[in-house]
CSV table of C-alpha atoms and ligand atoms in Angstrom, one decimal:
chain,number,residue,atom,x,y,z
H,1,UNK,CA,-44.6,-57.7,12.6
H,2,UNK,CA,-42.7,-55.0,10.9
H,3,UNK,CA,-43.0,-55.7,7.2
H,4,UNK,CA,-41.3,-53.7,4.5
H,5,UNK,CA,-43.4,-53.4,1.4
H,6,UNK,CA,-41.8,-53.1,-2.1
H,7,UNK,CA,-44.8,-52.7,-4.4
H,8,UNK,CA,-42.5,-51.7,-7.4
H,9,UNK,CA,-43.6,-51.4,-10.9
H,10,UNK,CA,-46.0,-52.9,-13.4
H,11,UNK,CA,-48.5,-55.2,-11.8
H,12,UNK,CA,-46.5,-55.1,-8.5
H,13,UNK,CA,-48.8,-52.6,-6.7
H,14,UNK,CA,-51.9,-54.5,-7.7
H,15,UNK,CA,-50.7,-57.9,-6.5
H,16,UNK,CA,-49.1,-56.5,-3.3
H,17,UNK,CA,-52.4,-54.8,-2.4
H,18,UNK,CA,-54.2,-58.2,-2.5
H,19,UNK,CA,-51.4,-59.9,-0.4
H,20,UNK,CA,-51.9,-57.2,2.2
H,21,UNK,CA,-55.6,-57.8,2.0
H,22,UNK,CA,-55.0,-61.4,2.9
H,23,UNK,CA,-52.4,-60.7,5.6
H,24,UNK,CA,-54.8,-58.1,7.2
H,25,UNK,CA,-57.6,-60.7,7.2
H,26,UNK,CA,-55.2,-63.1,9.1
H,27,UNK,CA,-54.1,-60.5,11.4
H,28,UNK,CA,-57.7,-59.7,12.4
H,29,UNK,CA,-58.7,-63.3,12.6
H,30,UNK,CA,-55.7,-64.7,14.4
H,31,UNK,CA,-54.8,-61.7,16.4
H,32,UNK,CA,-51.4,-60.4,15.5
H,33,UNK,CA,-50.4,-56.8,14.6
H,34,UNK,CA,-48.7,-55.7,11.3
H,35,UNK,CA,-46.9,-52.5,10.6
H,36,UNK,CA,-46.2,-51.8,7.0
H,37,UNK,CA,-43.4,-49.6,5.8
H,38,UNK,CA,-43.4,-48.7,2.1
H,39,UNK,CA,-39.9,-49.0,0.4
H,40,UNK,CA,-39.2,-47.7,-3.1
H,41,UNK,CA,-37.3,-49.9,-5.5
H,42,UNK,CA,-37.1,-50.3,-9.3
H,43,UNK,CA,-38.4,-47.9,-12.0
H,44,UNK,CA,-40.5,-46.0,-9.5
H,45,UNK,CA,-37.4,-45.2,-7.5
H,46,UNK,CA,-35.6,-44.2,-10.7
H,47,UNK,CA,-38.4,-41.8,-11.5
H,48,UNK,CA,-38.3,-40.3,-8.0
H,49,UNK,CA,-34.5,-40.5,-7.0
H,50,UNK,CA,-32.7,-41.3,-10.1
H,51,UNK,CA,-31.5,-44.6,-8.9
H,52,UNK,CA,-33.3,-48.0,-8.6
H,53,UNK,CA,-32.5,-48.4,-4.9
H,54,UNK,CA,-31.4,-45.8,-2.4
H,55,UNK,CA,-29.3,-46.4,0.7
H,56,UNK,CA,-32.3,-45.3,2.8
H,57,UNK,CA,-34.4,-48.0,1.1
H,58,UNK,CA,-31.8,-50.5,2.0
H,59,UNK,CA,-31.7,-49.3,5.6
H,60,UNK,CA,-35.5,-49.5,5.8
H,61,UNK,CA,-35.4,-53.1,4.5
H,62,UNK,CA,-32.8,-54.0,7.0
H,63,UNK,CA,-34.9,-52.7,9.8
H,64,UNK,CA,-37.9,-54.8,8.8
H,65,UNK,CA,-38.5,-58.3,10.0
H,66,UNK,CA,-39.3,-59.3,6.4
H,67,UNK,CA,-39.9,-57.6,3.1
H,68,UNK,CA,-42.9,-58.4,0.8
H,69,UNK,CA,-42.3,-57.5,-2.7
H,70,UNK,CA,-44.4,-57.2,-6.0
H,71,UNK,CA,-42.2,-56.9,-9.1
H,72,UNK,CA,-39.9,-54.3,-10.6
H,73,UNK,CA,-39.0,-53.2,-14.2
H,74,UNK,CA,-40.8,-52.3,-17.4
H,75,UNK,CA,-40.9,-53.1,-21.1
H,76,UNK,CA,-37.2,-53.4,-22.0
H,77,UNK,CA,-37.8,-52.3,-25.6
H,78,UNK,CA,-39.9,-49.1,-24.8
H,79,UNK,CA,-39.3,-47.9,-21.3
H,80,UNK,CA,-36.9,-45.0,-20.9
H,81,UNK,CA,-35.5,-46.9,-17.8
H,82,UNK,CA,-33.7,-49.1,-20.3
H,83,UNK,CA,-31.8,-46.2,-21.9
H,84,UNK,CA,-29.9,-45.9,-18.7
H,85,UNK,CA,-26.6,-47.6,-18.0
H,86,UNK,CA,-27.1,-51.2,-16.8
H,87,UNK,CA,-26.3,-50.3,-13.1
H,88,UNK,CA,-29.0,-47.8,-13.0
H,89,UNK,CA,-31.8,-49.9,-14.4
H,90,UNK,CA,-34.7,-51.3,-12.3
H,91,UNK,CA,-33.1,-54.9,-12.2
H,92,UNK,CA,-29.9,-53.4,-10.6
H,93,UNK,CA,-32.0,-52.5,-7.5
H,94,UNK,CA,-33.1,-56.1,-7.1
H,95,UNK,CA,-29.6,-57.4,-7.4
H,96,UNK,CA,-28.3,-54.8,-5.1
H,97,UNK,CA,-30.8,-55.5,-2.3
H,98,UNK,CA,-30.2,-59.3,-2.6
H,99,UNK,CA,-26.5,-58.7,-2.1
H,100,UNK,CA,-26.9,-56.0,0.6
H,101,UNK,CA,-29.1,-58.3,2.6
H,102,UNK,CA,-27.0,-61.4,1.8
H,103,UNK,CA,-30.0,-63.2,0.5
H,104,UNK,CA,-28.1,-66.2,-0.8
H,105,UNK,CA,-30.9,-68.8,-0.8
H,106,UNK,CA,-33.8,-68.4,-3.2
H,107,UNK,CA,-36.6,-70.9,-2.8
H,108,UNK,CA,-39.0,-71.2,-5.7
H,109,UNK,CA,-41.7,-73.9,-5.2
H,110,UNK,CA,-43.2,-75.3,-8.3
H,111,UNK,CA,-46.5,-77.3,-7.6
H,112,UNK,CA,-49.0,-78.6,-10.0
H,113,UNK,CA,-52.4,-78.0,-8.4
H,114,UNK,CA,-55.0,-80.7,-9.0
H,115,UNK,CA,-57.5,-78.0,-10.0
H,116,UNK,CA,-55.2,-76.6,-12.6
H,117,UNK,CA,-54.1,-79.7,-14.4
H,118,UNK,CA,-55.8,-78.5,-17.6
H,119,UNK,CA,-53.5,-75.5,-17.7
H,120,UNK,CA,-50.4,-77.7,-17.6
H,121,UNK,CA,-48.8,-77.7,-21.0
H,122,UNK,CA,-47.2,-81.2,-20.5
H,123,UNK,CA,-48.5,-84.5,-21.8
H,124,UNK,CA,-51.7,-85.6,-20.0
H,125,UNK,CA,-49.9,-88.7,-18.5
H,126,UNK,CA,-47.3,-86.5,-17.1
H,127,UNK,CA,-49.7,-83.9,-15.7
H,128,UNK,CA,-51.8,-86.7,-14.1
H,129,UNK,CA,-48.8,-87.8,-12.1
H,130,UNK,CA,-48.6,-84.2,-10.6
H,131,UNK,CA,-45.4,-82.7,-9.2
H,132,UNK,CA,-44.3,-80.8,-6.1
H,133,UNK,CA,-40.7,-79.5,-6.1
H,134,UNK,CA,-38.7,-76.6,-4.8
H,135,UNK,CA,-35.9,-75.0,-6.8
H,136,UNK,CA,-33.3,-73.7,-4.4
H,137,UNK,CA,-31.2,-71.2,-6.4
H,138,UNK,CA,-28.0,-69.7,-5.1
H,139,UNK,CA,-28.7,-66.0,-5.4
H,140,UNK,CA,-25.7,-63.8,-4.6
H,141,UNK,CA,-22.8,-65.4,-6.4
H,142,UNK,CA,-21.9,-66.8,-9.8
H,143,UNK,CA,-22.2,-65.1,-13.1
H,144,UNK,CA,-24.6,-62.4,-12.0
H,145,UNK,CA,-22.2,-61.0,-9.5
H,146,UNK,CA,-18.8,-61.7,-11.1
H,147,UNK,CA,-16.7,-59.1,-12.7
H,148,UNK,CA,-18.0,-57.9,-16.1
H,149,UNK,CA,-16.8,-55.5,-18.7
H,150,UNK,CA,-16.8,-54.9,-22.4
H,151,UNK,CA,-13.7,-53.5,-24.1
H,152,UNK,CA,-11.7,-53.5,-27.3
H,153,UNK,CA,-9.2,-56.2,-27.4
H,154,UNK,CA,-6.9,-56.0,-30.5
H,155,UNK,CA,-9.4,-53.8,-32.2
H,156,UNK,CA,-12.3,-56.2,-31.5
H,157,UNK,CA,-15.1,-55.4,-29.1
H,158,UNK,CA,-15.2,-58.2,-26.5
H,159,UNK,CA,-17.4,-58.8,-23.6
H,160,UNK,CA,-16.5,-60.6,-20.4
H,161,UNK,CA,-18.6,-62.1,-17.6
H,162,UNK,CA,-17.0,-64.1,-14.9
H,163,UNK,CA,-18.5,-67.0,-13.0
H,164,UNK,CA,-17.0,-67.3,-9.6
H,165,UNK,CA,-17.9,-69.6,-6.6
H,166,UNK,CA,-16.0,-70.0,-3.3
H,167,UNK,CA,-16.5,-73.2,-1.4
H,168,UNK,CA,-18.0,-71.1,1.4
H,169,UNK,CA,-20.7,-69.7,-0.9
H,170,UNK,CA,-21.5,-73.2,-2.1
H,171,UNK,CA,-21.4,-74.8,1.4
H,172,UNK,CA,-23.9,-72.4,3.1
H,173,UNK,CA,-26.3,-72.7,0.2
H,174,UNK,CA,-26.0,-76.5,0.1
H,175,UNK,CA,-26.8,-76.7,3.8
H,176,UNK,CA,-30.0,-74.8,3.3
H,177,UNK,CA,-31.0,-77.1,0.4
H,178,UNK,CA,-30.4,-80.2,2.6
H,179,UNK,CA,-32.3,-78.7,5.5
H,180,UNK,CA,-35.2,-78.0,3.3
H,181,UNK,CA,-35.1,-81.5,1.7
H,182,UNK,CA,-34.9,-83.1,5.1
H,183,UNK,CA,-38.4,-81.6,5.9
H,184,UNK,CA,-39.8,-82.8,2.5
H,185,UNK,CA,-39.3,-86.0,0.5
H,186,UNK,CA,-35.6,-86.1,1.4
H,187,UNK,CA,-34.0,-85.9,-2.1
H,188,UNK,CA,-31.7,-83.2,-3.4
H,189,UNK,CA,-30.9,-83.0,-7.1
H,190,UNK,CA,-27.8,-80.8,-7.5
H,191,UNK,CA,-27.7,-79.4,-10.9
H,192,UNK,CA,-24.4,-78.3,-12.5
H,193,UNK,CA,-22.3,-78.4,-15.7
H,194,UNK,CA,-19.5,-80.4,-14.2
H,195,UNK,CA,-18.6,-81.9,-17.5
H,196,UNK,CA,-17.3,-78.4,-18.6
H,197,UNK,CA,-17.0,-75.9,-15.8
H,198,UNK,CA,-14.6,-75.7,-12.9
H,199,UNK,CA,-17.1,-73.9,-10.8
H,200,UNK,CA,-19.4,-76.8,-11.2
H,201,UNK,CA,-16.8,-79.4,-10.3
H,202,UNK,CA,-16.2,-77.5,-7.0
H,203,UNK,CA,-20.0,-77.2,-6.6
H,204,UNK,CA,-20.3,-81.1,-6.9
H,205,UNK,CA,-17.4,-81.7,-4.4
H,206,UNK,CA,-18.6,-79.3,-1.8
H,207,UNK,CA,-22.3,-80.5,-2.1
H,208,UNK,CA,-21.1,-84.1,-1.6
H,209,UNK,CA,-19.2,-83.0,1.6
H,210,UNK,CA,-22.4,-81.3,3.0
H,211,UNK,CA,-24.4,-84.4,2.1
H,212,UNK,CA,-22.5,-86.5,4.5
H,213,UNK,CA,-24.1,-84.5,7.3
H,214,UNK,CA,-27.6,-85.4,6.1
H,215,UNK,CA,-27.5,-89.2,5.8
H,216,UNK,CA,-31.3,-89.5,5.5
H,217,UNK,CA,-31.3,-87.3,2.4
H,218,UNK,CA,-30.5,-88.7,-1.0
H,219,UNK,CA,-28.2,-86.7,-3.2
H,220,UNK,CA,-28.1,-87.1,-7.0
H,221,UNK,CA,-26.2,-84.9,-9.6
H,222,UNK,CA,-27.6,-83.9,-12.9
H,223,UNK,CA,-26.2,-81.9,-15.7
H,224,UNK,CA,-28.1,-78.7,-16.4
H,225,UNK,CA,-29.0,-79.4,-20.0
H,226,UNK,CA,-30.4,-82.8,-18.9
H,227,UNK,CA,-32.2,-81.1,-16.1
H,228,UNK,CA,-34.0,-78.8,-18.5
H,229,UNK,CA,-35.1,-81.8,-20.4
H,230,UNK,CA,-36.2,-83.8,-17.3
H,231,UNK,CA,-38.3,-81.0,-16.1
H,232,UNK,CA,-40.7,-81.4,-19.1
H,233,UNK,CA,-40.3,-85.1,-19.4
H,234,UNK,CA,-40.7,-86.3,-15.8
H,235,UNK,CA,-41.0,-83.4,-13.3
H,236,UNK,CA,-42.4,-85.8,-10.6
H,237,UNK,CA,-38.8,-87.1,-10.0
H,238,UNK,CA,-37.8,-83.8,-8.4
H,239,UNK,CA,-38.0,-82.9,-4.7
H,240,UNK,CA,-35.4,-80.2,-4.1
H,241,UNK,CA,-33.4,-78.9,-7.1
H,242,UNK,CA,-30.2,-77.2,-5.9
H,243,UNK,CA,-28.4,-75.1,-8.3
H,244,UNK,CA,-26.2,-72.0,-9.0
H,245,UNK,CA,-27.6,-68.5,-9.8
H,246,UNK,CA,-27.9,-68.4,-13.5
H,247,UNK,CA,-29.0,-72.2,-14.0
H,248,UNK,CA,-31.6,-71.5,-11.2
H,249,UNK,CA,-32.8,-68.4,-12.9
H,250,UNK,CA,-33.5,-70.3,-16.1
H,251,UNK,CA,-34.8,-73.5,-14.7
H,252,UNK,CA,-37.2,-71.8,-12.3
H,253,UNK,CA,-38.9,-70.1,-15.2
H,254,UNK,CA,-39.2,-73.4,-16.9
H,255,UNK,CA,-40.6,-75.0,-13.7
H,256,UNK,CA,-43.0,-72.2,-13.3
H,257,UNK,CA,-44.3,-72.5,-16.9
H,258,UNK,CA,-45.0,-76.3,-16.5
H,259,UNK,CA,-47.5,-75.5,-13.7
H,260,UNK,CA,-49.6,-73.7,-16.3
H,261,UNK,CA,-49.1,-70.1,-15.0
H,262,UNK,CA,-46.1,-68.2,-13.6
H,263,UNK,CA,-48.9,-66.3,-11.7
H,264,UNK,CA,-49.2,-69.1,-9.2
H,265,UNK,CA,-45.6,-69.3,-7.9
H,266,UNK,CA,-44.3,-67.8,-4.8
H,267,UNK,CA,-40.7,-67.3,-3.7
H,268,UNK,CA,-38.5,-66.6,-0.7
H,269,UNK,CA,-35.1,-65.2,-0.6
H,270,UNK,CA,-33.3,-66.0,2.7
H,271,UNK,CA,-30.1,-65.3,4.6
H,272,UNK,CA,-28.7,-66.9,7.8
H,273,UNK,CA,-31.3,-65.1,10.0
H,274,UNK,CA,-35.0,-65.3,10.1
H,275,UNK,CA,-35.2,-62.3,7.7
H,276,UNK,CA,-36.6,-62.9,4.2
H,277,UNK,CA,-37.6,-61.1,1.0
H,278,UNK,CA,-40.8,-62.7,-0.4
H,279,UNK,CA,-41.9,-62.1,-3.9
H,280,UNK,CA,-43.8,-63.8,-6.7
H,281,UNK,CA,-41.6,-65.7,-9.2
H,282,UNK,CA,-43.1,-63.8,-12.1
H,283,UNK,CA,-42.2,-60.3,-13.4
H,284,UNK,CA,-43.8,-57.0,-13.7
H,285,UNK,CA,-45.9,-57.9,-16.8
H,286,UNK,CA,-46.1,-54.2,-18.0
H,287,UNK,CA,-48.5,-55.2,-20.8
H,288,UNK,CA,-51.3,-56.0,-18.3
H,289,UNK,CA,-50.4,-53.5,-15.5
H,290,UNK,CA,-53.1,-51.4,-14.1
H,291,UNK,CA,-55.9,-53.5,-15.7
H,292,UNK,CA,-56.9,-55.4,-12.5
H,293,UNK,CA,-56.5,-58.7,-14.3
H,294,UNK,CA,-53.1,-60.0,-13.0
H,295,UNK,CA,-53.1,-63.2,-10.9
H,296,UNK,CA,-52.3,-62.2,-7.2
H,297,UNK,CA,-52.0,-65.7,-6.0
H,298,UNK,CA,-48.2,-66.0,-6.3
H,299,UNK,CA,-47.9,-62.9,-4.1
H,300,UNK,CA,-50.5,-64.1,-1.6
H,301,UNK,CA,-48.6,-67.5,-1.4
H,302,UNK,CA,-45.4,-65.5,-1.0
H,303,UNK,CA,-47.0,-63.9,2.1
H,304,UNK,CA,-47.7,-67.3,3.4
H,305,UNK,CA,-44.1,-68.3,3.0
H,306,UNK,CA,-43.2,-65.2,4.9
H,307,UNK,CA,-45.4,-66.3,7.8
H,308,UNK,CA,-43.8,-69.7,7.7
H,309,UNK,CA,-40.1,-68.8,7.4
H,310,UNK,CA,-39.7,-65.5,9.2
H,311,UNK,CA,-42.5,-65.6,11.7
H,312,UNK,CA,-42.8,-69.4,12.4
H,313,UNK,CA,-46.5,-69.2,11.9
H,314,UNK,CA,-47.0,-72.4,10.0
H,315,UNK,CA,-50.6,-72.7,11.0
H,316,UNK,CA,-51.6,-69.4,9.6
H,317,UNK,CA,-49.6,-70.0,6.4
H,318,UNK,CA,-51.4,-73.2,5.9
H,319,UNK,CA,-54.8,-71.3,6.2
H,320,UNK,CA,-53.8,-69.2,3.3
H,321,UNK,CA,-52.6,-72.1,1.3
H,322,UNK,CA,-55.9,-73.9,2.0
H,323,UNK,CA,-57.9,-70.7,1.2
H,324,UNK,CA,-56.2,-70.6,-2.3
H,325,UNK,CA,-56.9,-74.2,-2.9
H,326,UNK,CA,-60.6,-73.7,-1.8
H,327,UNK,CA,-61.1,-70.7,-4.1
H,328,UNK,CA,-59.7,-72.8,-7.0
H,329,UNK,CA,-61.9,-75.7,-6.1
H,330,UNK,CA,-64.9,-73.4,-6.2
H,331,UNK,CA,-64.0,-72.6,-9.7
H,332,UNK,CA,-62.7,-68.9,-9.5
H,333,UNK,CA,-59.9,-68.1,-12.0
H,334,UNK,CA,-58.0,-65.1,-13.1
H,335,UNK,CA,-57.7,-64.9,-16.8
H,336,UNK,CA,-54.2,-66.5,-17.0
H,337,UNK,CA,-55.5,-69.8,-15.5
H,338,UNK,CA,-59.1,-69.5,-17.0
H,339,UNK,CA,-60.6,-72.6,-18.5
H,340,UNK,CA,-64.0,-73.6,-19.8
H,341,UNK,CA,-66.9,-73.6,-17.2
H,342,UNK,CA,-64.9,-71.6,-14.6
H,343,UNK,CA,-65.7,-68.2,-13.2
H,344,UNK,CA,-63.4,-65.4,-14.3
H,345,UNK,CA,-62.5,-62.8,-11.6
H,346,UNK,CA,-60.3,-59.8,-11.4
H,347,UNK,CA,-57.1,-59.3,-9.4
H,348,UNK,CA,-59.1,-57.6,-6.7
H,349,UNK,CA,-61.9,-60.2,-6.6
H,350,UNK,CA,-59.4,-63.0,-6.3
H,351,UNK,CA,-57.8,-61.3,-3.3
H,352,UNK,CA,-61.1,-60.7,-1.5
H,353,UNK,CA,-62.2,-64.3,-2.2
H,354,UNK,CA,-59.0,-65.7,-0.6
H,355,UNK,CA,-59.1,-63.2,2.3
H,356,UNK,CA,-62.7,-64.3,3.1
H,357,UNK,CA,-61.7,-67.8,3.4
H,358,UNK,CA,-58.7,-67.6,5.7
O,401,LIG,C1,-35.5,-63.4,-11.3
O,401,LIG,C2,-35.3,-62.3,-12.3
O,401,LIG,C3,-34.0,-61.5,-11.9
O,401,LIG,C4,-32.9,-62.5,-12.0
O,401,LIG,C5,-33.8,-60.3,-12.9
O,401,LIG,C6,-34.9,-59.3,-12.9
O,401,LIG,C7,-32.4,-59.6,-12.5
O,401,LIG,O1,-35.2,-62.8,-13.6
O,401,LIG,O2,-35.8,-63.0,-10.1
O,401,LIG,O3,-35.5,-64.5,-11.7
O,401,LIG,O4,-32.5,-62.9,-12.9
O,401,LIG,O5,-32.6,-62.9,-10.8
O,402,LIG,MG1,-35.7,-64.9,-13.6
């Protein structure tokens, strides 16, 4: 396996180190070989090369079978990276690599673990029902990639961002959403703002067309404001949420928070090949960087997604997922998911506990 590794900034290097620890334990136990190639992206690349992502870094990512990533970026109020023009900041590197590798499908699972129900901020009745959904966010179109500018119009500063979707972009993403749903509980909730936006009306029409090819999957439509509400009211109703780039960005943070900690959630960004970029859903958390207290589980579970989606090693991926559940059952917690009577451990200890149990 040729794995590109983007450790990045903030807690990135710490959590990636633990994911590699778990992968290495798997490689030893189940007999496969891994070559890691370090790839610079984000603030660390700005410090070294003046840009958040070099062409060489993109080439290295393209040569890998998959990329495992930590997180990028720093404190937007205090870091000098945020004095740079927008296209030179750490986040620009992430947007650029997604586009360069055509990673149009972003999967963000949101699962409430039985052991972590106490950390769930929802009503007890709602938490007791549990939930297990995947948000499939379109990742290379829409508002984040449309034309944008700020200029004076009639003497008034005016900013413009454009939200564009072609039917092709919607179709390829919709297919992915239905394929994923057909392997799960067979329900797609397509989230849009079709009561206002043209792009959403096209989204609805194309999604309905694609749905005809998947007769065993139920499609429902939901407006994004309602979806935000339903996520805290009755998250158990969702199986696969399929939505455009910005709605998915926002809803996936909400879906993460209702599990109790964003430190638990993995993600995969996929294109039409077996390649994928795998990263935790959370950010670089600069306030706790270097303290060995960050939760590495999201990154470890992202490595499991990598084994599943890129390498078709579902068995080994399940071993990792089971090891995570086992460690939680034994009462080990990083500080973000700590509750009374549990044993608090560091980032490194959590990684080792999981690696020992694969
Ligand atoms: C995410 C992040 C990024 C995004 C930022 C860092 C550009 O919030 O992966 O959700 O909005 O896509
Ligand atoms: Mg986000």
